[in-house]
Short mmCIF file of N, CA and C and ligand atoms in Angstrom, two decimals:
data_model
loop_
_atom_site.label_atom_id
_atom_site.label_comp_id
_atom_site.label_asym_id
_atom_site.label_seq_id
_atom_site.Cartn_x
_atom_site.Cartn_y
_atom_site.Cartn_z
N MET A 1 -4.66 -12.85 15.01
CA MET A 1 -3.78 -12.29 16.05
C MET A 1 -3.84 -10.76 16.02
N PRO A 2 -4.22 -10.11 17.12
CA PRO A 2 -4.27 -8.64 17.12
C PRO A 2 -2.94 -8.01 16.73
N ASP A 3 -1.79 -8.60 17.21
CA ASP A 3 -0.50 -8.00 16.87
C ASP A 3 -0.28 -8.00 15.36
N ASP A 4 -0.64 -9.12 14.69
CA ASP A 4 -0.45 -9.17 13.24
C ASP A 4 -1.28 -8.08 12.57
N ALA A 5 -2.54 -7.97 12.97
CA ALA A 5 -3.44 -7.01 12.33
C ALA A 5 -2.96 -5.58 12.57
N ARG A 6 -2.51 -5.28 13.79
CA ARG A 6 -2.12 -3.88 14.04
C ARG A 6 -0.83 -3.53 13.31
N PHE A 7 0.13 -4.46 13.29
CA PHE A 7 1.38 -4.09 12.64
C PHE A 7 1.24 -4.09 11.12
N GLU A 8 0.36 -4.93 10.57
CA GLU A 8 0.09 -4.84 9.14
C GLU A 8 -0.54 -3.49 8.80
N TRP A 9 -1.46 -3.05 9.65
CA TRP A 9 -2.11 -1.75 9.40
C TRP A 9 -1.09 -0.62 9.51
N PHE A 10 -0.27 -0.65 10.56
CA PHE A 10 0.74 0.41 10.69
C PHE A 10 1.68 0.40 9.47
N ALA A 11 2.10 -0.80 9.04
CA ALA A 11 3.02 -0.88 7.89
C ALA A 11 2.36 -0.33 6.63
N ASP A 12 1.06 -0.64 6.44
CA ASP A 12 0.33 -0.10 5.26
C ASP A 12 0.28 1.42 5.32
N VAL A 13 -0.11 1.95 6.48
CA VAL A 13 -0.30 3.40 6.61
C VAL A 13 1.04 4.13 6.44
N MET A 14 2.10 3.55 6.97
CA MET A 14 3.43 4.20 6.87
C MET A 14 4.06 3.98 5.50
N GLY A 15 3.46 3.10 4.68
CA GLY A 15 3.98 2.85 3.33
C GLY A 15 5.33 2.17 3.34
N VAL A 16 5.49 1.15 4.19
CA VAL A 16 6.77 0.43 4.28
C VAL A 16 7.05 -0.28 2.95
N ARG A 17 8.25 -0.07 2.40
CA ARG A 17 8.57 -0.59 1.05
C ARG A 17 9.86 -1.42 1.08
N ALA A 18 9.96 -2.32 0.12
CA ALA A 18 11.15 -3.16 0.00
C ALA A 18 12.39 -2.28 -0.15
N GLY A 19 13.45 -2.70 0.51
CA GLY A 19 14.74 -2.03 0.37
C GLY A 19 14.98 -0.90 1.35
N GLU A 20 13.94 -0.52 2.12
CA GLU A 20 14.10 0.63 3.01
C GLU A 20 14.95 0.29 4.24
N ARG A 21 15.54 1.35 4.77
CA ARG A 21 16.28 1.26 6.04
C ARG A 21 15.40 1.90 7.10
N VAL A 22 15.01 1.08 8.09
CA VAL A 22 13.97 1.49 9.04
C VAL A 22 14.52 1.41 10.46
N LEU A 23 14.13 2.40 11.27
CA LEU A 23 14.46 2.39 12.70
C LEU A 23 13.16 2.34 13.49
N GLU A 24 13.01 1.32 14.36
CA GLU A 24 11.88 1.30 15.29
C GLU A 24 12.39 1.60 16.69
N ILE A 25 11.74 2.57 17.33
CA ILE A 25 12.07 2.92 18.71
C ILE A 25 11.15 2.15 19.64
N GLY A 26 11.72 1.40 20.57
CA GLY A 26 10.91 0.70 21.57
C GLY A 26 10.11 -0.46 21.03
N PRO A 27 10.74 -1.41 20.31
CA PRO A 27 9.99 -2.54 19.77
C PRO A 27 9.55 -3.56 20.83
N GLY A 28 9.94 -3.36 22.08
CA GLY A 28 9.55 -4.31 23.13
C GLY A 28 10.04 -5.70 22.79
N ASN A 29 9.12 -6.67 22.85
CA ASN A 29 9.52 -8.06 22.62
C ASN A 29 9.68 -8.40 21.14
N GLY A 30 9.54 -7.41 20.27
CA GLY A 30 9.88 -7.61 18.86
C GLY A 30 8.77 -8.11 17.98
N ALA A 31 7.52 -8.09 18.47
CA ALA A 31 6.41 -8.62 17.65
C ALA A 31 6.32 -7.89 16.30
N SER A 32 6.65 -6.61 16.29
CA SER A 32 6.56 -5.82 15.06
C SER A 32 7.69 -6.12 14.09
N LEU A 33 8.86 -6.46 14.60
CA LEU A 33 10.07 -6.44 13.77
C LEU A 33 10.02 -7.46 12.64
N ALA A 34 9.59 -8.68 12.94
CA ALA A 34 9.57 -9.71 11.91
C ALA A 34 8.56 -9.36 10.82
N ARG A 35 7.42 -8.78 11.24
CA ARG A 35 6.40 -8.40 10.24
C ARG A 35 6.93 -7.31 9.32
N MET A 36 7.62 -6.32 9.90
CA MET A 36 8.17 -5.24 9.07
C MET A 36 9.26 -5.81 8.16
N ALA A 37 10.12 -6.68 8.72
CA ALA A 37 11.23 -7.23 7.94
C ALA A 37 10.72 -7.97 6.71
N GLU A 38 9.56 -8.63 6.84
CA GLU A 38 8.97 -9.35 5.69
C GLU A 38 8.75 -8.41 4.52
N ARG A 39 8.35 -7.18 4.82
CA ARG A 39 8.05 -6.21 3.75
C ARG A 39 9.31 -5.58 3.19
N LEU A 40 10.40 -5.65 3.93
CA LEU A 40 11.59 -4.89 3.56
C LEU A 40 12.48 -5.62 2.57
N GLY A 41 12.25 -6.92 2.37
CA GLY A 41 13.10 -7.66 1.43
C GLY A 41 14.55 -7.54 1.84
N ASP A 42 15.35 -6.97 0.94
CA ASP A 42 16.78 -6.83 1.28
C ASP A 42 17.06 -5.53 2.05
N GLY A 43 16.01 -4.87 2.53
CA GLY A 43 16.20 -3.72 3.41
C GLY A 43 16.58 -4.19 4.80
N ARG A 44 16.52 -3.25 5.72
CA ARG A 44 16.99 -3.58 7.08
C ARG A 44 16.16 -2.80 8.11
N ILE A 45 15.84 -3.45 9.22
CA ILE A 45 15.19 -2.74 10.32
C ILE A 45 16.05 -2.86 11.57
N VAL A 46 16.26 -1.72 12.21
CA VAL A 46 17.02 -1.65 13.46
C VAL A 46 16.02 -1.33 14.57
N GLY A 47 16.04 -2.12 15.63
CA GLY A 47 15.20 -1.85 16.79
C GLY A 47 16.06 -1.35 17.93
N VAL A 48 15.74 -0.17 18.46
CA VAL A 48 16.47 0.34 19.62
C VAL A 48 15.54 0.30 20.82
N GLU A 49 15.96 -0.41 21.86
CA GLU A 49 15.09 -0.71 22.99
C GLU A 49 15.90 -0.53 24.28
N ARG A 50 15.27 0.18 25.25
CA ARG A 50 16.00 0.45 26.49
C ARG A 50 15.94 -0.70 27.49
N SER A 51 14.97 -1.59 27.33
CA SER A 51 14.83 -2.71 28.28
C SER A 51 15.63 -3.92 27.79
N ALA A 52 16.62 -4.30 28.59
CA ALA A 52 17.43 -5.47 28.22
C ALA A 52 16.58 -6.74 28.20
N THR A 53 15.60 -6.82 29.08
CA THR A 53 14.74 -8.01 29.12
C THR A 53 13.92 -8.12 27.85
N ALA A 54 13.30 -7.00 27.46
CA ALA A 54 12.51 -7.01 26.22
C ALA A 54 13.40 -7.31 25.03
N LEU A 55 14.58 -6.74 25.04
CA LEU A 55 15.49 -6.93 23.91
C LEU A 55 15.90 -8.41 23.77
N ALA A 56 16.10 -9.07 24.91
CA ALA A 56 16.45 -10.49 24.87
C ALA A 56 15.31 -11.30 24.26
N ARG A 57 14.07 -10.94 24.61
CA ARG A 57 12.91 -11.64 24.02
C ARG A 57 12.85 -11.38 22.52
N ALA A 58 13.10 -10.15 22.13
CA ALA A 58 13.08 -9.82 20.69
C ALA A 58 14.17 -10.60 19.97
N GLY A 59 15.31 -10.76 20.61
CA GLY A 59 16.41 -11.51 20.01
C GLY A 59 16.03 -12.96 19.75
N GLN A 60 15.29 -13.55 20.70
CA GLN A 60 14.85 -14.94 20.52
C GLN A 60 13.81 -15.03 19.41
N ARG A 61 12.85 -14.11 19.46
CA ARG A 61 11.74 -14.13 18.50
C ARG A 61 12.23 -13.95 17.06
N CYS A 62 13.26 -13.12 16.89
CA CYS A 62 13.70 -12.74 15.54
C CYS A 62 15.05 -13.36 15.18
N ALA A 63 15.39 -14.49 15.80
CA ALA A 63 16.74 -15.05 15.62
C ALA A 63 17.09 -15.28 14.16
N ASP A 64 16.14 -15.78 13.36
CA ASP A 64 16.46 -16.09 11.96
C ASP A 64 16.76 -14.82 11.16
N GLU A 65 15.91 -13.79 11.36
CA GLU A 65 16.10 -12.53 10.61
C GLU A 65 17.37 -11.81 11.07
N ILE A 66 17.70 -11.96 12.34
CA ILE A 66 18.94 -11.34 12.84
C ILE A 66 20.14 -12.04 12.20
N ALA A 67 20.07 -13.37 12.15
CA ALA A 67 21.18 -14.13 11.53
C ALA A 67 21.34 -13.74 10.07
N ALA A 68 20.22 -13.43 9.41
CA ALA A 68 20.27 -13.06 7.99
C ALA A 68 20.65 -11.58 7.80
N GLY A 69 20.76 -10.83 8.90
CA GLY A 69 21.16 -9.42 8.81
C GLY A 69 20.03 -8.47 8.46
N ARG A 70 18.78 -8.99 8.45
CA ARG A 70 17.64 -8.13 8.09
C ARG A 70 17.10 -7.36 9.28
N ILE A 71 17.35 -7.88 10.48
CA ILE A 71 16.96 -7.20 11.72
C ILE A 71 18.21 -7.03 12.57
N ARG A 72 18.36 -5.83 13.13
CA ARG A 72 19.43 -5.61 14.09
C ARG A 72 18.84 -4.99 15.35
N LEU A 73 19.37 -5.37 16.49
CA LEU A 73 18.87 -4.87 17.77
C LEU A 73 19.96 -4.08 18.48
N VAL A 74 19.57 -2.96 19.06
CA VAL A 74 20.50 -2.12 19.80
C VAL A 74 19.88 -1.85 21.17
N GLU A 75 20.64 -2.10 22.23
CA GLU A 75 20.16 -1.75 23.56
C GLU A 75 20.52 -0.29 23.82
N GLY A 76 19.50 0.52 24.11
CA GLY A 76 19.76 1.93 24.37
C GLY A 76 18.46 2.70 24.46
N GLU A 77 18.58 3.92 24.93
CA GLU A 77 17.41 4.77 25.14
C GLU A 77 17.51 6.00 24.26
N ILE A 78 16.50 6.18 23.41
CA ILE A 78 16.47 7.39 22.57
C ILE A 78 16.42 8.61 23.50
N GLY A 79 17.31 9.54 23.26
CA GLY A 79 17.46 10.67 24.17
C GLY A 79 18.77 10.59 24.94
N LYS A 80 19.29 9.37 25.06
CA LYS A 80 20.58 9.17 25.73
C LYS A 80 21.61 8.57 24.78
N ILE A 81 21.17 7.62 23.97
CA ILE A 81 22.11 6.95 23.05
C ILE A 81 22.58 7.96 21.99
N VAL A 82 23.84 7.87 21.60
CA VAL A 82 24.33 8.81 20.58
C VAL A 82 23.83 8.34 19.21
N PRO A 83 23.42 9.29 18.36
CA PRO A 83 22.89 8.90 17.03
C PRO A 83 23.87 8.05 16.24
N ALA A 84 25.17 8.31 16.40
CA ALA A 84 26.17 7.54 15.63
C ALA A 84 26.06 6.05 15.92
N ARG A 85 25.63 5.70 17.14
CA ARG A 85 25.50 4.27 17.49
C ARG A 85 24.40 3.62 16.64
N LEU A 86 23.35 4.37 16.33
CA LEU A 86 22.25 3.83 15.51
C LEU A 86 22.64 3.82 14.03
N LEU A 87 23.28 4.90 13.59
CA LEU A 87 23.69 4.98 12.18
C LEU A 87 24.77 3.94 11.87
N ALA A 88 25.49 3.49 12.89
CA ALA A 88 26.51 2.47 12.69
C ALA A 88 25.91 1.14 12.24
N GLU A 89 24.59 0.97 12.41
CA GLU A 89 23.92 -0.26 11.97
C GLU A 89 23.59 -0.24 10.48
N LEU A 90 23.83 0.93 9.83
CA LEU A 90 23.62 1.05 8.38
C LEU A 90 24.97 1.06 7.69
N ASP A 91 24.94 1.09 6.36
CA ASP A 91 26.20 1.23 5.63
C ASP A 91 26.73 2.65 5.82
N PRO A 92 28.03 2.85 5.65
CA PRO A 92 28.60 4.18 5.89
C PRO A 92 27.90 5.26 5.06
N GLY A 93 27.56 6.37 5.69
CA GLY A 93 26.94 7.50 5.00
C GLY A 93 25.43 7.40 4.87
N GLU A 94 24.84 6.25 5.21
CA GLU A 94 23.38 6.10 5.08
C GLU A 94 22.65 6.68 6.29
N GLN A 95 21.39 7.07 6.04
CA GLN A 95 20.47 7.43 7.13
C GLN A 95 19.19 6.62 6.95
N PHE A 96 18.27 6.74 7.90
CA PHE A 96 17.05 5.93 7.85
C PHE A 96 16.00 6.56 6.94
N ASP A 97 15.31 5.69 6.15
CA ASP A 97 14.21 6.13 5.29
C ASP A 97 12.92 6.30 6.09
N LEU A 98 12.83 5.56 7.18
CA LEU A 98 11.61 5.59 8.00
C LEU A 98 12.02 5.39 9.46
N ILE A 99 11.53 6.25 10.33
CA ILE A 99 11.68 6.05 11.77
C ILE A 99 10.28 6.07 12.37
N TYR A 100 9.98 5.08 13.21
CA TYR A 100 8.67 5.04 13.84
C TYR A 100 8.77 4.46 15.25
N ALA A 101 7.72 4.72 16.03
CA ALA A 101 7.60 4.15 17.37
C ALA A 101 6.15 3.78 17.58
N VAL A 102 5.91 2.69 18.31
CA VAL A 102 4.53 2.27 18.61
C VAL A 102 4.36 2.23 20.13
N ASN A 103 3.44 3.02 20.61
CA ASN A 103 3.13 3.08 22.05
C ASN A 103 4.34 3.50 22.90
N VAL A 104 5.13 4.41 22.38
CA VAL A 104 6.24 4.99 23.15
C VAL A 104 5.81 6.42 23.49
N ASN A 105 5.65 6.70 24.77
CA ASN A 105 5.02 7.95 25.20
C ASN A 105 5.96 9.15 25.25
N LEU A 106 7.26 8.87 25.23
CA LEU A 106 8.27 9.91 25.36
C LEU A 106 7.95 11.21 24.62
N PHE A 107 7.47 11.08 23.38
CA PHE A 107 7.38 12.25 22.51
C PHE A 107 6.22 13.19 22.84
N TRP A 108 5.29 12.75 23.68
CA TRP A 108 4.21 13.68 24.04
C TRP A 108 4.15 13.94 25.55
N THR A 109 4.86 13.13 26.35
CA THR A 109 4.78 13.34 27.80
C THR A 109 5.87 14.28 28.33
N SER A 110 6.87 14.57 27.49
CA SER A 110 7.95 15.45 27.95
C SER A 110 8.54 16.17 26.73
N PRO A 111 9.27 17.26 26.92
CA PRO A 111 9.83 17.97 25.76
C PRO A 111 10.87 17.14 25.01
N ALA A 112 11.66 16.34 25.72
CA ALA A 112 12.60 15.38 25.12
C ALA A 112 13.47 15.97 24.01
N PRO A 113 14.16 17.08 24.23
CA PRO A 113 14.92 17.71 23.13
C PRO A 113 16.00 16.81 22.55
N GLN A 114 16.65 16.03 23.40
CA GLN A 114 17.71 15.15 22.89
C GLN A 114 17.14 14.07 21.98
N ALA A 115 15.96 13.56 22.37
CA ALA A 115 15.33 12.51 21.55
C ALA A 115 14.96 13.06 20.18
N TRP A 116 14.37 14.26 20.14
CA TRP A 116 14.00 14.86 18.84
C TRP A 116 15.25 15.12 18.01
N ALA A 117 16.32 15.57 18.66
CA ALA A 117 17.56 15.84 17.92
C ALA A 117 18.12 14.56 17.31
N THR A 118 17.99 13.46 18.04
CA THR A 118 18.46 12.17 17.53
C THR A 118 17.67 11.76 16.29
N LEU A 119 16.35 11.97 16.33
CA LEU A 119 15.53 11.63 15.17
C LEU A 119 15.98 12.43 13.95
N ARG A 120 16.20 13.72 14.13
CA ARG A 120 16.61 14.57 13.00
C ARG A 120 17.96 14.13 12.43
N THR A 121 18.86 13.74 13.31
CA THR A 121 20.19 13.32 12.84
C THR A 121 20.12 11.99 12.08
N CYS A 122 19.24 11.10 12.53
CA CYS A 122 19.21 9.75 11.95
C CYS A 122 18.33 9.65 10.70
N LEU A 123 17.38 10.58 10.54
CA LEU A 123 16.43 10.49 9.42
C LEU A 123 17.04 11.10 8.16
N SER A 124 16.87 10.41 7.03
CA SER A 124 17.38 10.96 5.77
C SER A 124 16.56 12.19 5.39
N PRO A 125 17.09 13.07 4.54
CA PRO A 125 16.36 14.29 4.16
C PRO A 125 14.99 13.99 3.55
N THR A 126 14.83 12.83 2.92
CA THR A 126 13.53 12.47 2.34
C THR A 126 12.81 11.42 3.20
N GLY A 127 13.31 11.21 4.43
CA GLY A 127 12.77 10.15 5.29
C GLY A 127 11.42 10.51 5.89
N ARG A 128 10.74 9.48 6.41
CA ARG A 128 9.40 9.63 7.00
C ARG A 128 9.46 9.31 8.48
N LEU A 129 8.69 10.09 9.25
CA LEU A 129 8.66 9.92 10.71
C LEU A 129 7.21 9.71 11.16
N TRP A 130 6.98 8.61 11.90
CA TRP A 130 5.62 8.29 12.35
C TRP A 130 5.63 7.92 13.83
N LEU A 131 4.60 8.37 14.53
CA LEU A 131 4.35 7.93 15.91
C LEU A 131 3.00 7.20 15.92
N CYS A 132 3.02 5.95 16.38
CA CYS A 132 1.83 5.10 16.31
C CYS A 132 1.39 4.68 17.70
N TYR A 133 0.09 4.43 17.84
CA TYR A 133 -0.46 4.08 19.15
C TYR A 133 -1.58 3.06 18.97
N GLY A 134 -1.73 2.18 19.99
CA GLY A 134 -2.83 1.23 20.03
C GLY A 134 -2.35 -0.21 20.09
N TYR A 135 -3.14 -1.04 20.77
CA TYR A 135 -2.83 -2.47 20.93
C TYR A 135 -3.88 -3.36 20.28
N GLY A 136 -4.98 -2.75 19.82
CA GLY A 136 -6.06 -3.55 19.25
C GLY A 136 -5.88 -3.72 17.76
N THR A 137 -7.00 -3.72 17.05
CA THR A 137 -6.96 -3.93 15.59
C THR A 137 -7.61 -2.74 14.89
N PRO A 138 -7.47 -2.68 13.55
CA PRO A 138 -8.10 -1.57 12.83
C PRO A 138 -9.62 -1.65 12.79
N THR A 139 -10.18 -2.73 13.36
CA THR A 139 -11.65 -2.82 13.38
C THR A 139 -12.22 -2.83 14.80
N ASP A 140 -11.35 -2.88 15.81
CA ASP A 140 -11.83 -2.88 17.20
C ASP A 140 -12.41 -1.53 17.60
N THR A 141 -13.25 -1.56 18.62
CA THR A 141 -13.65 -0.32 19.30
C THR A 141 -12.41 0.28 19.94
N PRO A 142 -12.20 1.61 19.81
CA PRO A 142 -10.99 2.20 20.40
C PRO A 142 -11.01 2.17 21.92
N THR A 143 -10.07 1.44 22.51
CA THR A 143 -9.98 1.36 23.97
C THR A 143 -8.56 1.62 24.48
N SER A 144 -7.53 1.45 23.62
CA SER A 144 -6.15 1.61 24.09
C SER A 144 -5.88 3.06 24.46
N PRO A 145 -4.97 3.27 25.44
CA PRO A 145 -4.61 4.64 25.77
C PRO A 145 -3.94 5.34 24.59
N LYS A 146 -4.29 6.60 24.39
CA LYS A 146 -3.71 7.40 23.29
C LYS A 146 -3.25 8.74 23.86
N PRO A 147 -2.33 9.40 23.17
CA PRO A 147 -1.92 10.72 23.64
C PRO A 147 -3.05 11.73 23.47
N SER A 148 -3.01 12.74 24.32
CA SER A 148 -3.91 13.87 24.11
C SER A 148 -3.54 14.53 22.79
N PRO A 149 -4.49 14.67 21.84
CA PRO A 149 -4.15 15.24 20.53
C PRO A 149 -3.52 16.61 20.64
N THR A 150 -4.04 17.44 21.56
CA THR A 150 -3.49 18.79 21.69
C THR A 150 -2.07 18.74 22.20
N ARG A 151 -1.83 17.91 23.21
CA ARG A 151 -0.49 17.84 23.80
C ARG A 151 0.51 17.31 22.76
N LEU A 152 0.10 16.27 22.02
CA LEU A 152 1.00 15.71 21.00
C LEU A 152 1.31 16.77 19.93
N THR A 153 0.28 17.46 19.47
CA THR A 153 0.48 18.50 18.44
C THR A 153 1.41 19.59 18.97
N ASP A 154 1.21 19.99 20.22
CA ASP A 154 2.05 21.04 20.81
C ASP A 154 3.51 20.58 20.94
N ARG A 155 3.70 19.35 21.39
CA ARG A 155 5.07 18.82 21.53
C ARG A 155 5.76 18.75 20.17
N CYS A 156 5.02 18.26 19.18
CA CYS A 156 5.61 18.14 17.83
C CYS A 156 5.94 19.53 17.29
N ALA A 157 5.04 20.49 17.50
CA ALA A 157 5.28 21.85 16.99
C ALA A 157 6.52 22.44 17.65
N ALA A 158 6.66 22.22 18.97
CA ALA A 158 7.82 22.75 19.68
C ALA A 158 9.11 22.12 19.14
N ALA A 159 9.01 20.88 18.66
CA ALA A 159 10.19 20.20 18.12
C ALA A 159 10.37 20.49 16.62
N GLY A 160 9.43 21.25 16.02
CA GLY A 160 9.58 21.63 14.62
C GLY A 160 8.91 20.69 13.64
N PHE A 161 7.79 20.09 14.05
CA PHE A 161 7.07 19.17 13.16
C PHE A 161 5.57 19.48 13.20
N THR A 162 4.91 19.30 12.05
CA THR A 162 3.45 19.29 12.05
C THR A 162 2.97 17.84 12.08
N CYS A 163 1.74 17.63 12.57
CA CYS A 163 1.19 16.28 12.76
C CYS A 163 0.01 16.05 11.85
N GLU A 164 -0.06 14.87 11.24
CA GLU A 164 -1.27 14.49 10.51
C GLU A 164 -1.70 13.09 10.94
N PRO A 165 -2.82 13.00 11.69
CA PRO A 165 -3.24 11.69 12.22
C PRO A 165 -4.08 10.89 11.22
N THR A 166 -3.93 9.57 11.29
CA THR A 166 -4.81 8.62 10.59
C THR A 166 -5.30 7.63 11.64
N THR A 167 -6.59 7.35 11.66
CA THR A 167 -7.10 6.41 12.66
C THR A 167 -7.95 5.34 12.00
N SER A 168 -7.97 4.16 12.62
CA SER A 168 -8.90 3.11 12.23
C SER A 168 -9.09 2.20 13.44
N GLY A 169 -10.34 2.00 13.84
CA GLY A 169 -10.61 1.15 14.99
C GLY A 169 -9.85 1.63 16.21
N ASP A 170 -9.03 0.72 16.78
CA ASP A 170 -8.28 1.07 18.00
C ASP A 170 -6.92 1.71 17.69
N LEU A 171 -6.61 1.91 16.42
CA LEU A 171 -5.24 2.31 16.05
C LEU A 171 -5.17 3.76 15.60
N LEU A 172 -4.05 4.39 15.96
CA LEU A 172 -3.76 5.78 15.59
C LEU A 172 -2.33 5.83 15.05
N ALA A 173 -2.15 6.43 13.89
CA ALA A 173 -0.80 6.64 13.34
C ALA A 173 -0.69 8.11 12.98
N VAL A 174 0.38 8.74 13.45
CA VAL A 174 0.56 10.18 13.25
C VAL A 174 1.81 10.41 12.41
N HIS A 175 1.61 11.06 11.24
CA HIS A 175 2.73 11.37 10.34
C HIS A 175 3.26 12.75 10.71
N LEU A 176 4.57 12.84 10.93
CA LEU A 176 5.19 14.10 11.33
C LEU A 176 5.99 14.65 10.15
N THR A 177 5.77 15.93 9.85
CA THR A 177 6.49 16.58 8.76
C THR A 177 7.29 17.75 9.34
N PRO A 178 8.59 17.84 9.03
CA PRO A 178 9.36 18.95 9.59
C PRO A 178 8.94 20.29 9.00
N THR A 179 8.91 21.31 9.84
CA THR A 179 8.55 22.66 9.38
C THR A 179 9.79 23.45 9.01
N HIS A 180 10.94 22.97 9.37
CA HIS A 180 12.19 23.63 8.98
C HIS A 180 13.32 22.60 8.99
C1 SAM B 201 4.50 0.30 25.94
S1 SAM B 201 5.82 -0.59 25.29
C2 SAM B 201 5.31 -0.89 23.62
C3 SAM B 201 6.06 -2.01 22.98
C4 SAM B 201 5.69 -2.24 21.49
N1 SAM B 201 6.12 -1.12 20.68
C5 SAM B 201 4.22 -2.47 21.32
O1 SAM B 201 3.49 -1.59 20.87
O2 SAM B 201 3.79 -3.59 21.65
C6 SAM B 201 7.05 0.70 25.08
C7 SAM B 201 8.41 0.16 24.80
O3 SAM B 201 9.25 1.23 24.46
C8 SAM B 201 10.45 1.15 25.20
N2 SAM B 201 10.93 2.53 25.35
C9 SAM B 201 10.32 3.56 25.98
N3 SAM B 201 11.02 4.69 25.87
C10 SAM B 201 12.13 4.37 25.13
C11 SAM B 201 13.25 5.12 24.67
N4 SAM B 201 13.38 6.42 24.97
N5 SAM B 201 14.19 4.49 23.94
C12 SAM B 201 14.06 3.16 23.63
N6 SAM B 201 13.03 2.40 24.06
C13 SAM B 201 12.07 3.00 24.79
C14 SAM B 201 10.05 0.46 26.50
O4 SAM B 201 11.16 -0.18 27.13
C15 SAM B 201 9.03 -0.54 26.00
O5 SAM B 201 9.62 -1.76 25.56
#
């Protein structure tokens, strides 16, 4: 299954570990969430998705993990939703160890200052931030749409992050490090 292969590769590259508190932006129908939850053990993954239709599909797909409290779903749009609504899915005082998005264009197609501010508020001081792209596998010929590297680097720099890309086959994962 291409989805299995791509999300396993993204999880490997991002270094997803047991016990982490993870936020995925735009999980769509939730194909990624169950795979990530498997790696998290007693950790937790929160998916924030603006499409109610996609979120309903994710809810069906991940019903067991949601019942167990390992996956939580929030309907909302990064850039509009208040960070406190996302942090409310964690224990009091906690922030996310990892925030990532797969094929969400927001961060390179527009300045999105509110979205970047939300990421900074929700990410723990030692947390990791990744933007991932691609629908194929780590061994496919690259065909999926990807951001312009220059535009993505410029957007990240304007938001106060440097970018370090990793690629394999059709997949691209970009690690963002804050500059201040
Ligand atoms: C192209 S789809 C990718 C879905 C999935 N991540 C994947 O790779 O298969 C992008 C998803 O992100 C969601 N999305 C886009 N911008 C968003 C935002 N600002 N906040 C939350 N969800 C967003 C869309 O509704 C859509 O479900």
